[in-house]
Each structure stands twice: as C-alpha cells, then as structure tokens.
Short mmCIF file of C-alpha atoms in Angstrom, two decimals:
data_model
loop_
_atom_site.label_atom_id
_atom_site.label_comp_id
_atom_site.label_asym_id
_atom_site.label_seq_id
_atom_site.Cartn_x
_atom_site.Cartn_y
_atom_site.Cartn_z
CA UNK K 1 4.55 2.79 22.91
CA UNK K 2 2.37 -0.62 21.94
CA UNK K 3 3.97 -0.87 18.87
CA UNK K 4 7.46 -0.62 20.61
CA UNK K 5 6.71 -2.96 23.06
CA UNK K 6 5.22 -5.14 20.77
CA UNK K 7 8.76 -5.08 18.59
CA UNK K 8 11.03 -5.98 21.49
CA UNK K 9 8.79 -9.05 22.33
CA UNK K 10 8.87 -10.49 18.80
CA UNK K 11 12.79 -9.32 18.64
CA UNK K 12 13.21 -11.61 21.77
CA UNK K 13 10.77 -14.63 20.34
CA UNK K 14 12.60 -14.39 17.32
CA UNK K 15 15.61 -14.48 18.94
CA UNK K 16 14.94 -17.57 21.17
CA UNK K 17 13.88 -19.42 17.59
CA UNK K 18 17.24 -18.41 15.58
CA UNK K 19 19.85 -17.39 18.11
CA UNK K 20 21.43 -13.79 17.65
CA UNK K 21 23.73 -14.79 14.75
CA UNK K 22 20.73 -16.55 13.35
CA UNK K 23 18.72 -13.29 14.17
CA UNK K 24 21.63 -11.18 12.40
CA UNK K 25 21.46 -13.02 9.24
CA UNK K 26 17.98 -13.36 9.04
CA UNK K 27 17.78 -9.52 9.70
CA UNK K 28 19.83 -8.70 6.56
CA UNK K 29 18.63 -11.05 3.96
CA UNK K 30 14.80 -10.21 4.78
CA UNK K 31 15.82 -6.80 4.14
CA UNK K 32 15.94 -6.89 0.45
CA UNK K 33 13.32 -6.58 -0.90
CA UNK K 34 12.16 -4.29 1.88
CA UNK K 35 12.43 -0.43 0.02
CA UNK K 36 11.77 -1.92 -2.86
CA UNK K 37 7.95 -2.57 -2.01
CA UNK K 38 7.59 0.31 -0.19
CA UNK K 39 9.06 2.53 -2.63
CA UNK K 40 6.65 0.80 -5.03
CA UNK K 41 4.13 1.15 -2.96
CA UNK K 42 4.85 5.22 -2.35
CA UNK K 43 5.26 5.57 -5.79
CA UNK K 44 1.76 3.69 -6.48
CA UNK K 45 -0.07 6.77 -3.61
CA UNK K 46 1.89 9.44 -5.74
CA UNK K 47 -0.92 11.74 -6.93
CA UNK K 48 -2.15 12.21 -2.93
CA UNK K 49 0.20 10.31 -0.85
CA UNK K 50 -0.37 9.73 2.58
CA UNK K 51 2.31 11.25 5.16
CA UNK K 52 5.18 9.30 6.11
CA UNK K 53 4.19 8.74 9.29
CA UNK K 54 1.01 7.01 8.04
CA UNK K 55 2.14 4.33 6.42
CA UNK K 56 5.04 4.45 8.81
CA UNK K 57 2.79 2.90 11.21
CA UNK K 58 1.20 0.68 9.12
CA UNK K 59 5.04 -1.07 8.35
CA UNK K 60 5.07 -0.99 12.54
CA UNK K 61 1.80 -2.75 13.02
CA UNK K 62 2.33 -5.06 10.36
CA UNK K 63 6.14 -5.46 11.47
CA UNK K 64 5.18 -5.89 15.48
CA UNK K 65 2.00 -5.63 16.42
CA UNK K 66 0.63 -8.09 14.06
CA UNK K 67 3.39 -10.38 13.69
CA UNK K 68 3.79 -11.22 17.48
CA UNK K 69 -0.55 -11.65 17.49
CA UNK K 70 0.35 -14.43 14.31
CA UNK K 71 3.17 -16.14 16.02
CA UNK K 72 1.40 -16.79 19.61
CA UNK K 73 -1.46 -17.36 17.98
CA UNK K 74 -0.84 -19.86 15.14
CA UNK K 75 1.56 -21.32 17.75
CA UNK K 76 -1.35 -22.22 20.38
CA UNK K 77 -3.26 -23.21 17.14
CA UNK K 78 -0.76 -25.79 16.18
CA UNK K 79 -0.07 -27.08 19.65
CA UNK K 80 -3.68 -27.94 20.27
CA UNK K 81 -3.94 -29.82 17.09
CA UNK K 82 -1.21 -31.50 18.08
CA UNK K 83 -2.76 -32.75 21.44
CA UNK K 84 -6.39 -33.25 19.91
CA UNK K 85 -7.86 -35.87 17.92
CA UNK K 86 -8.25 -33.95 15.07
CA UNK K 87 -4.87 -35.31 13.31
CA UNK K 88 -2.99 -38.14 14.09
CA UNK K 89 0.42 -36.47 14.01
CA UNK K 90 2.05 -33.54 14.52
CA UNK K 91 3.25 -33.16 10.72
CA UNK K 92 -0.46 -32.99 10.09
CA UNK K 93 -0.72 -30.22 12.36
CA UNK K 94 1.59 -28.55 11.47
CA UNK K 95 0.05 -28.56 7.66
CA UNK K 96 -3.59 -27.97 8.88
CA UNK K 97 -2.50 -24.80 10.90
CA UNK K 98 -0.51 -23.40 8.27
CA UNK K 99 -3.61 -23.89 6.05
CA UNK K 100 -6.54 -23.12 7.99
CA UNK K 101 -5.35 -21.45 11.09
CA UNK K 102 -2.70 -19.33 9.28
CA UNK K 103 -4.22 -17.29 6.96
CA UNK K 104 -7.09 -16.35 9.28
CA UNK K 105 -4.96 -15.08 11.83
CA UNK K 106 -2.57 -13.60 9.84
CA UNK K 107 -4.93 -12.02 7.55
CA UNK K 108 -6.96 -10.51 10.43
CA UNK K 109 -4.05 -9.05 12.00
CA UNK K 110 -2.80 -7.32 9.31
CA UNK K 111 -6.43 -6.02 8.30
CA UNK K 112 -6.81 -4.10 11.62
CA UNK K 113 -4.01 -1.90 10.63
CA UNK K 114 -6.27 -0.56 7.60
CA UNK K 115 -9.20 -0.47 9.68
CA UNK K 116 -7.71 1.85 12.25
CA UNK K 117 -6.22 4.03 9.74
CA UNK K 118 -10.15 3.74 7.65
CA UNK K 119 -11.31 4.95 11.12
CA UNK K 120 -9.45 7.37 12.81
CA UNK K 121 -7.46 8.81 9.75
CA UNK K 122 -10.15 9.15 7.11
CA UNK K 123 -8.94 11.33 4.48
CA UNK K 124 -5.79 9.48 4.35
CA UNK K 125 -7.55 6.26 2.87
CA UNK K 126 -10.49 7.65 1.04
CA UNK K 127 -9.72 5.39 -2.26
CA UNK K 128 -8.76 2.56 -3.82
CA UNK K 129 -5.07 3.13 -4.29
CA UNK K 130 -4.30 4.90 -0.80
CA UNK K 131 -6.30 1.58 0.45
CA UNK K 132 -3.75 -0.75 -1.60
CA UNK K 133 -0.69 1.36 -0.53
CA UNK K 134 -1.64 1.58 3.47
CA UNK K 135 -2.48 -2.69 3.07
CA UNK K 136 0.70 -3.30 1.16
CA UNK K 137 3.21 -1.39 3.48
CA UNK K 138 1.63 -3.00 6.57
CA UNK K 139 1.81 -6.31 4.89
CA UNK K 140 5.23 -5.57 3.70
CA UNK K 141 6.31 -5.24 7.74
CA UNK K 142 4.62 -8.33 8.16
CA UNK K 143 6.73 -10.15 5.77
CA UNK K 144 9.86 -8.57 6.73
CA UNK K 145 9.82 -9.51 10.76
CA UNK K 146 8.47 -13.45 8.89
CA UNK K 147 10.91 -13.51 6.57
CA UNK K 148 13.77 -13.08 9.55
CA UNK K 149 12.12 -16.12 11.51
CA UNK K 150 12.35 -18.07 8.39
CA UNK K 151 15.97 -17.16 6.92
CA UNK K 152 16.77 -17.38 10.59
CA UNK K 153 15.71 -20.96 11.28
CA UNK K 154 16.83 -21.44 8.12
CA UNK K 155 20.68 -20.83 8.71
CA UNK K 156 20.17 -22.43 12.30
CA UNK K 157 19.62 -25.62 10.41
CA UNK K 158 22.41 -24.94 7.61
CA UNK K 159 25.05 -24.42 10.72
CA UNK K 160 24.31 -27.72 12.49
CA UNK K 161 24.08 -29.82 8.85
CA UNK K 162 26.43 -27.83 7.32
CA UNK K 163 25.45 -28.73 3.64
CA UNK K 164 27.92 -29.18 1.27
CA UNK K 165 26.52 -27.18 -1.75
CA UNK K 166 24.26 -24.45 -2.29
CA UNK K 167 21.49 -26.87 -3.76
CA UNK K 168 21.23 -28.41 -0.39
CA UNK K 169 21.64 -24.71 1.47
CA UNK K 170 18.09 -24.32 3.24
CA UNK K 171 18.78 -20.63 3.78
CA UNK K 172 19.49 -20.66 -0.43
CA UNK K 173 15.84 -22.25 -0.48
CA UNK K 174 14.03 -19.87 2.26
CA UNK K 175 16.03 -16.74 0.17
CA UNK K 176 14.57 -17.97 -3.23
CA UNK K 177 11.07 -18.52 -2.44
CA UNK K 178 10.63 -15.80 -0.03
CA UNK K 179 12.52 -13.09 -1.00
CA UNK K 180 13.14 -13.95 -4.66
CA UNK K 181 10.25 -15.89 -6.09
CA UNK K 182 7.38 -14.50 -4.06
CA UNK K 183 8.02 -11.41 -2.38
CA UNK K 184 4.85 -9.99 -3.15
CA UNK K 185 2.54 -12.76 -1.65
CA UNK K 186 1.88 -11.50 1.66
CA UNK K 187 1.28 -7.77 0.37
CA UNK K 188 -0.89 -9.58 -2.76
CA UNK K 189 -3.27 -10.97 0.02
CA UNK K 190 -3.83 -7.97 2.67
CA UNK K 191 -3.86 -5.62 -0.32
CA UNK K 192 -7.80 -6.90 -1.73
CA UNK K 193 -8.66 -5.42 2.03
CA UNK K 194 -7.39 -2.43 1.02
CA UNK K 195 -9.13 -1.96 -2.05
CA UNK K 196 -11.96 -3.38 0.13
CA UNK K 197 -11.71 -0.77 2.28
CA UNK K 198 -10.95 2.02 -0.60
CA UNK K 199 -13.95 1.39 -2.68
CA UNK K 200 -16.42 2.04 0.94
CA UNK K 201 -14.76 5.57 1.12
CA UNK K 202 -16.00 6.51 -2.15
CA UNK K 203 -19.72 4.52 -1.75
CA UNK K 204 -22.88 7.04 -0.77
CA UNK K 205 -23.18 6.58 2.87
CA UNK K 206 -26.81 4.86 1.99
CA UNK K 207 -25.32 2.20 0.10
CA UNK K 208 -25.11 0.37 4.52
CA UNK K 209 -25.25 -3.00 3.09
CA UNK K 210 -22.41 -2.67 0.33
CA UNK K 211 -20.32 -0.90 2.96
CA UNK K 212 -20.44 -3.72 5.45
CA UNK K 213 -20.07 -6.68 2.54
CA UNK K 214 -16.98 -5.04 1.03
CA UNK K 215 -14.48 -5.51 3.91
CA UNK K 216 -15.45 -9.31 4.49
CA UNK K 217 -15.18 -10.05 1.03
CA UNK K 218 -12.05 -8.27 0.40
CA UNK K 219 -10.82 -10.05 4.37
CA UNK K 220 -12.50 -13.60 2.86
CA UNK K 221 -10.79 -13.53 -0.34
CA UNK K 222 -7.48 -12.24 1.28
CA UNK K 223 -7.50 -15.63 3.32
CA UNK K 224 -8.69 -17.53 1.00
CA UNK K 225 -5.62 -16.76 -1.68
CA UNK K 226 -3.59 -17.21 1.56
CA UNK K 227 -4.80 -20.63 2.27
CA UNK K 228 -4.20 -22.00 -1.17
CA UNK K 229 -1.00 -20.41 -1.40
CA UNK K 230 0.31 -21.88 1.98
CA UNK K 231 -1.64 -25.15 0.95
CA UNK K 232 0.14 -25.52 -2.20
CA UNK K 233 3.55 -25.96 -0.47
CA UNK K 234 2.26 -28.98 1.35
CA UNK K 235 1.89 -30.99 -1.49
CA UNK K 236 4.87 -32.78 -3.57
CA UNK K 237 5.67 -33.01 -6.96
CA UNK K 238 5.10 -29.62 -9.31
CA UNK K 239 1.81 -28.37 -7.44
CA UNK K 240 3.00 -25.03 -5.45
CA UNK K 241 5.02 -24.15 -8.78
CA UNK K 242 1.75 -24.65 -10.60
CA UNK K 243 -0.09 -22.85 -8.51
CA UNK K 244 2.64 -20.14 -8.26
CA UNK K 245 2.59 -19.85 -12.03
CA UNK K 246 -1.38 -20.20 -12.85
CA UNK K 247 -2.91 -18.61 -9.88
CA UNK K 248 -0.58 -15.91 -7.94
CA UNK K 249 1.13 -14.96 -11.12
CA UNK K 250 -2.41 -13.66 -13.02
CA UNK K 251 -3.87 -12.72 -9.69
CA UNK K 252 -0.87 -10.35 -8.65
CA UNK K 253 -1.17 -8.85 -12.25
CA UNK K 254 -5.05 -8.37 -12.33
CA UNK K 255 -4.23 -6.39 -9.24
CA UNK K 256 -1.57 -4.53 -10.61
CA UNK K 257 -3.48 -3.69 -13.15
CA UNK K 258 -6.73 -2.28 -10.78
CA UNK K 259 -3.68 -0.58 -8.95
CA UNK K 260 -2.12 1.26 -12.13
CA UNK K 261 -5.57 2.25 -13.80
CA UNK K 262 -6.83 3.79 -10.42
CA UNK K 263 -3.93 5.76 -9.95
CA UNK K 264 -4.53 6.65 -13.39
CA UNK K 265 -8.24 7.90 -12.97
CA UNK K 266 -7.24 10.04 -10.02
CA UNK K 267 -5.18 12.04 -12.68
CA UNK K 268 -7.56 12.27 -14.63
CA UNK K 269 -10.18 13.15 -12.11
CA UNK K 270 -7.79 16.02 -11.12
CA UNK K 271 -7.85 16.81 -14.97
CA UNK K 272 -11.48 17.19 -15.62
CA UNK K 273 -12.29 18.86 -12.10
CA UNK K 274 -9.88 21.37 -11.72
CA UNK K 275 -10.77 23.54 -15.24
CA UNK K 276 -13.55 24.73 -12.82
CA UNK K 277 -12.12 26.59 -10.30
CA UNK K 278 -9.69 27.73 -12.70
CA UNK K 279 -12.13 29.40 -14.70
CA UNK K 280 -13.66 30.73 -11.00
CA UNK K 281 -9.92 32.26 -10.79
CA UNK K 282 -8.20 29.72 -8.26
CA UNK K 283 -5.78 28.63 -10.75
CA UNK K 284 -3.89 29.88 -13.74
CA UNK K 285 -5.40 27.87 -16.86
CA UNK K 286 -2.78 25.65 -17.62
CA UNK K 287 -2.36 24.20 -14.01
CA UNK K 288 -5.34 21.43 -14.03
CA UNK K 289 -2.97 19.94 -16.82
CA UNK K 290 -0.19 20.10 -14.73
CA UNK K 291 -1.42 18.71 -11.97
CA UNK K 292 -2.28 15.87 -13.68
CA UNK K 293 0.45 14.81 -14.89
CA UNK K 294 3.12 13.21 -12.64
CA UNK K 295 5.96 14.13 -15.06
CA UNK K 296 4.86 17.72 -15.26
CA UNK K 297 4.40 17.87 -10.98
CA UNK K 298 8.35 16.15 -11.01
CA UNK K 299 9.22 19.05 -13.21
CA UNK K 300 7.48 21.86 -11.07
CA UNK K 301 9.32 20.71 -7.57
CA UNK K 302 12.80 20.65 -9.74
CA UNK K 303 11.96 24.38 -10.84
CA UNK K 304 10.91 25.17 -7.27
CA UNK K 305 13.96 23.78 -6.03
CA UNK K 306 16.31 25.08 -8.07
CA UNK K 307 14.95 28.69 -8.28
CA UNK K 308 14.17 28.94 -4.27
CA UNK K 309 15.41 26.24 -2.26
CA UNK K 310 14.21 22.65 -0.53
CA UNK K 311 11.50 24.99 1.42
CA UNK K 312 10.07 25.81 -1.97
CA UNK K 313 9.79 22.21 -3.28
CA UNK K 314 7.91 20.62 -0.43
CA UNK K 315 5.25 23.83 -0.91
CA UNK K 316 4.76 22.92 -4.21
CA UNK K 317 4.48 19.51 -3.35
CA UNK K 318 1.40 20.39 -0.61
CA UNK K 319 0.25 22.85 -3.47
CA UNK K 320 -0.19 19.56 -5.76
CA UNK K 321 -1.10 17.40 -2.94
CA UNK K 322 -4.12 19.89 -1.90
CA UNK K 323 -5.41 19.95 -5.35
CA UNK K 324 -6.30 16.43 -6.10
CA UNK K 325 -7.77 16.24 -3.10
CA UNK K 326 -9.77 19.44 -3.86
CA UNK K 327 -10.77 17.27 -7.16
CA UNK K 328 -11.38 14.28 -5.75
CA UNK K 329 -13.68 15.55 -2.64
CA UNK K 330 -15.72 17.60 -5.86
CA UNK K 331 -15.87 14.68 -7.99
CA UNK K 332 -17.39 12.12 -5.21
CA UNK K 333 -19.66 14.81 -4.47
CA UNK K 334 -20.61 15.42 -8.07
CA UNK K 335 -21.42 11.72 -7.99
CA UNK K 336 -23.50 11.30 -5.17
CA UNK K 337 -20.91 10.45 -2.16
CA UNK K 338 -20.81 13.86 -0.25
CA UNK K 339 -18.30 13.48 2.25
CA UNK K 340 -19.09 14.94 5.95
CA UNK K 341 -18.36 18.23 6.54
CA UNK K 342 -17.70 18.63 2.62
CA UNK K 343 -18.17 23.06 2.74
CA UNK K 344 -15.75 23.64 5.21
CA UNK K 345 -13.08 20.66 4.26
CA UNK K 346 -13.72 23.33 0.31
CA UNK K 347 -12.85 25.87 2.56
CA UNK K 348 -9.66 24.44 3.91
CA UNK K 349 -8.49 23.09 0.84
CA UNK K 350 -8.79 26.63 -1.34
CA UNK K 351 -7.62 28.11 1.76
CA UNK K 352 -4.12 26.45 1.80
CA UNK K 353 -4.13 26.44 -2.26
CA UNK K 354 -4.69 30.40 -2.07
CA UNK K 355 -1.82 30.75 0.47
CA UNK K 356 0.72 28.67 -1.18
CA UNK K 357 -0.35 29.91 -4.80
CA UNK K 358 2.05 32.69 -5.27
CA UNK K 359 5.18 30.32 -4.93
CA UNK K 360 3.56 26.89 -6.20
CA UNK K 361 1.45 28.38 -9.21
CA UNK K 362 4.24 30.13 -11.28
CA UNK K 363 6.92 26.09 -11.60
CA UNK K 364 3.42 24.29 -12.45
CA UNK K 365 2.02 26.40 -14.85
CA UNK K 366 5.77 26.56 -15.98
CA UNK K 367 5.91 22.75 -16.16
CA UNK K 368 2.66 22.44 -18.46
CA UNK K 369 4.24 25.00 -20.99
CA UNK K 370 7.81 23.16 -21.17
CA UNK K 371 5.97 19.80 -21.80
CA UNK K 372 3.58 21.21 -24.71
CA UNK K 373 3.35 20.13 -28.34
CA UNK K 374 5.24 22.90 -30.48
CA UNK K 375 3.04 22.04 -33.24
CA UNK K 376 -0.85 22.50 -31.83
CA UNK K 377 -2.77 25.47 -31.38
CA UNK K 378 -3.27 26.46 -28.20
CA UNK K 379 -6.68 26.80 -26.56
CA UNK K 380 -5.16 28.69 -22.97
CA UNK K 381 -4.28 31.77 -25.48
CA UNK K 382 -0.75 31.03 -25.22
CA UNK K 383 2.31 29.00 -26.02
CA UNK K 384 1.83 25.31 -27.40
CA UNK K 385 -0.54 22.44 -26.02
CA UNK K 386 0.88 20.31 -22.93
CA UNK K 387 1.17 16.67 -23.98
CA UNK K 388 -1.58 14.36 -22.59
#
C-alpha cells in the first residue's frame, strides 16, 4: 500500500514537470530498455532465482518509493544552495547538487531496497549474484520512473522550440544518452551494494567487522562512481565521453565479469556438492551433472512439459531450484559459514526434493544422458559422459 501510494505521488510530480502528453511520451520511450535489464538480470539469478514477487518489489521501491525520496530530496537540496552562500548562482547549484547531493540520496534510497530484502527475506539474497540481481532490478525501476522525468521535460522543451532537425531534438539527446548510450549506469552503481551485501551472507557470522565494512564500501563506492559520472556531464569539451569510455565502460565489464563467474561457481558448487547425497541415495547419479548445467535444467523442464503438462515443468523447476540451494547451504557450511537453523532448513530442503523426486528426477537424469559425449566411457555405469 506504501509503494502504491508512493507511485501515484511521483505519477502526479511527474506529471506537474512534463504535462500528460509529456508524461505519455516519456512513459514509452523510458520503457525500452526496461525487460531488457530485467530479463538480464533474471537470467543472471538463473541457477536459484528469487520469486517474482521479490524482485517485483525491488522494481516498485526503486520505481516509487525511492524515486519520489530522490526527487523531494535533491529538490530541497538544490533550492537551499540556491538561497545560501555556498554558490553564487543557481547554475552552480544546480551542478553541485547533481554532484554531491545526488548520488548520496539517490544511492541511499535505492540501497534500502536490498537491505530490507538482506533482512527480512534472507535466503533470497544469500550471495553475490542474487545480491547483484535484487540491486539491479531495483535500480532498473529507479531509472525507468527518471528516465520519464527526463524524456518528459525533454519533449516539453522540443514542443515549445520546436527544433528543426533531429540534431537539435533534446528528446533525440535525453533518448541517446539515457536509454541508448548508458542504460546500465544507474543499475552499474546500486549493483556494488549488492555484491556488498551478497558477499556478508556467505561471511562466518564472527567475521562482525567485515560484515559491517562491506555495505559502506560497496554504498561509498556506489556514490562515488555516481558522482563522477553525473560530474562528468558538467564539464565541456570531450570529458563525460572520456569518462564514459575509460571509466564506466571497464568498470561495467569488471562487474560483468564478477557477475558471470559467480553465477558460474554456483554451478559448479551444485556440481561438486551434490555427488554426496547422491551416493547417500537422494539422487540418481547422473543428476548433480544435470543440475549444473543450465542447458541440461532447460532440457529437463521441455521433457517435463511435453511428457506431463505446464504443472510438471514448474515442479521440475522447484526440484532444480531446491537443489542448489541444498548445495550451496552444504558448501558455506563445509567452509565455515553455518547458516542459522542449518539441520532443519537440510530437512526442508530433502524434504521437498524427496516429494517432487518421482516426477522431477526421471527429465533431469534424462537431460544429462541426451547431452553426453558418445565417445567416453562412462563412470555412472551407463550410457556416455554428459558434456562439462
């Protein structure tokens, strides 16, 4: 109900900025690039995503909650470095707040979404990459409801001047650099609090000091990027181009990069964790190779599908889900990070993996043997050698 109310008071704030045709166009072009972020995003929490209704309220408190918090706020920021005698003009201000004032705010606001989830949803953002996915999604709302205030304005200005070309369009300009060019910055900045955030759920609980640091360094550096990014475009010449090509461009990729491999060591966590209770009997032998393996988990919810129905698919998919949490919660705890309640969350886990076994173990033990090696002996006893 907050995060409702808090979406028809930006809607009318943004509304009172743009106008409703402004707010209309604004709407659609900051839609783009929209499902493309989340999907990547969804894609990036594949091996144990969290629900939909997780990061559904992440997109909400970055989309409402946080935006209308930014807007008042950097707007009484501005206005009383406008009156003081800290600048001498209101231009200055203006460049000051979106500098200094800006990315704290901003940054903060967005960063409370991932707290909340970090507090009160737990086992939804226990690592690094369900930290990055929650932080990009909410950041991703953020930069939506922006991105309409700015196209918005934007067209407000092109209607009155009514530019002659393109090149002089100022909604062309706001569509290039914000949904074209950059539309990864604001998700680029909130996502270091996620991994922040990701790398305290997997510290020892007695590590007290690294689990307080890690947030304000990953919140710190978060506003810092955000202050040199929004700083760049106050200076002329080639400067936010250079610092768009030579900062955000290796930055974004390093991050990628931390992104990709994690996702990839939670397969392979599943991989070397699982063989265990599959020789204790909980799974057929080839399964811990399935279910690490994204390809072979795709082809085990097509086989489910096809063979019993929707119903069928989305057990499988818990089946898999289940799992790699199963191997994750064994592997922190085989290195020293015991998570609360570890015997009975064990319990709960085998529990459901027993119970949807009979209908989710035949399509992934399936999958592992369709994507084997014909050529390789086989050490399961039977049939070729899954591919790696």
């Amino acid at each position: 109900m907050l995060l409702a109310l808090c979406g028809l008071m930006i809607l009318a704030l943004v509304r009172e900025q743009t106008g409703t045709q402004g707010l209309l166009v604004g709407f659609g072009l900051a839609l783009f690039p929209v499902p493309l972020l989340i999907a990547a995003f969804r894609w990036l929490s594949g091996a144990l995503p969290a629900p939909w209704r997780t990061h559904l309220f992440a997109f909400a408190w970055g989309a409402c909650a946080a935006t209308l918090v930014a807007i008042l706020a950097n707007g009484f920021a501005t206005n009383w470095l406008a009156s003081s005698v800290v600048v001498d003009s209101p231009g200055e201000a203006d460049t000051l707040g979106a500098t200094v004032i800006a990315p704290f705010v901003e940054e903060t606001t967005k960063a409370a979404a991932v707290l909340l989830l970090f507090l009160y949803r737990r086992r939804q953002l226990d690592s690094v990459v369900a930290g990055i996915a929650v932080a990009g999604i909410t950041a991703t709302g953020f930069a939506f409801t922006e991105n309409i205030l700015y196209l918005g304005t934007a067209y407000g200005e092109d209607s009155a001047l009514d530019p002659d070309s393109l090149s002089n369009s100022a909604t062309a300009a706001t569509f290039f650099i914000r949904i074209v060019l950059a539309p990864f910055a604001h998700p680029l900045f909130t996502a270091l609090v996620g991994v922040a955030f990701g790398m305290v759920a997997t510290l020892p609980r007695r590590r007290r000091v690294l689990r307080w640091v890690l947030p304000f360094a990953g919140l710190f550096t978060g506003i810092l990027l955000h202050a040199i990014w929004n700083g760049s475009a106050s200076f002329e010449n080639l400067t936010f181009m250079a610092v768009y090509g030579l900062f955000m461009i290796p930055v974004f990729a390093a991050l990628t990069w931390l992104a990709i491999w994690s996702r990839t060591h939670e397969l392979r966590v599943v991989r070397n964790t699982l063989p265990a209770y599959a020789a204790a009997g909980w799974f057929d032998e080839p399964e811990p190779w399935s279910l690490s393996s994204m390809r072979a988990r795709s082809l085990a919810r097509a086989t489910a599908r096809r063979s019993h129905g929707p119903e069928a698919a989305r057990t499988v998919a818990r089946y898999q889900h289940d799992a790699t949490a199963l191997a994750l919660l064994r592997s922190r705890a085989a290195n020293g990070t015991t998570a609360p309640g570890f015997a009975a969350r064990e319990r709960e886990l085998l529990h459901r993996i027993w119970n949807n076994r009979a209908l989710a173990g035949p399509p992934t033990t399936s999958a592992a043997l369709t994507l084997s090696q014909p050529h390789q002996p086989n050490p399961w006893g039977q049939g070729p050698v899954p591919r790696g």
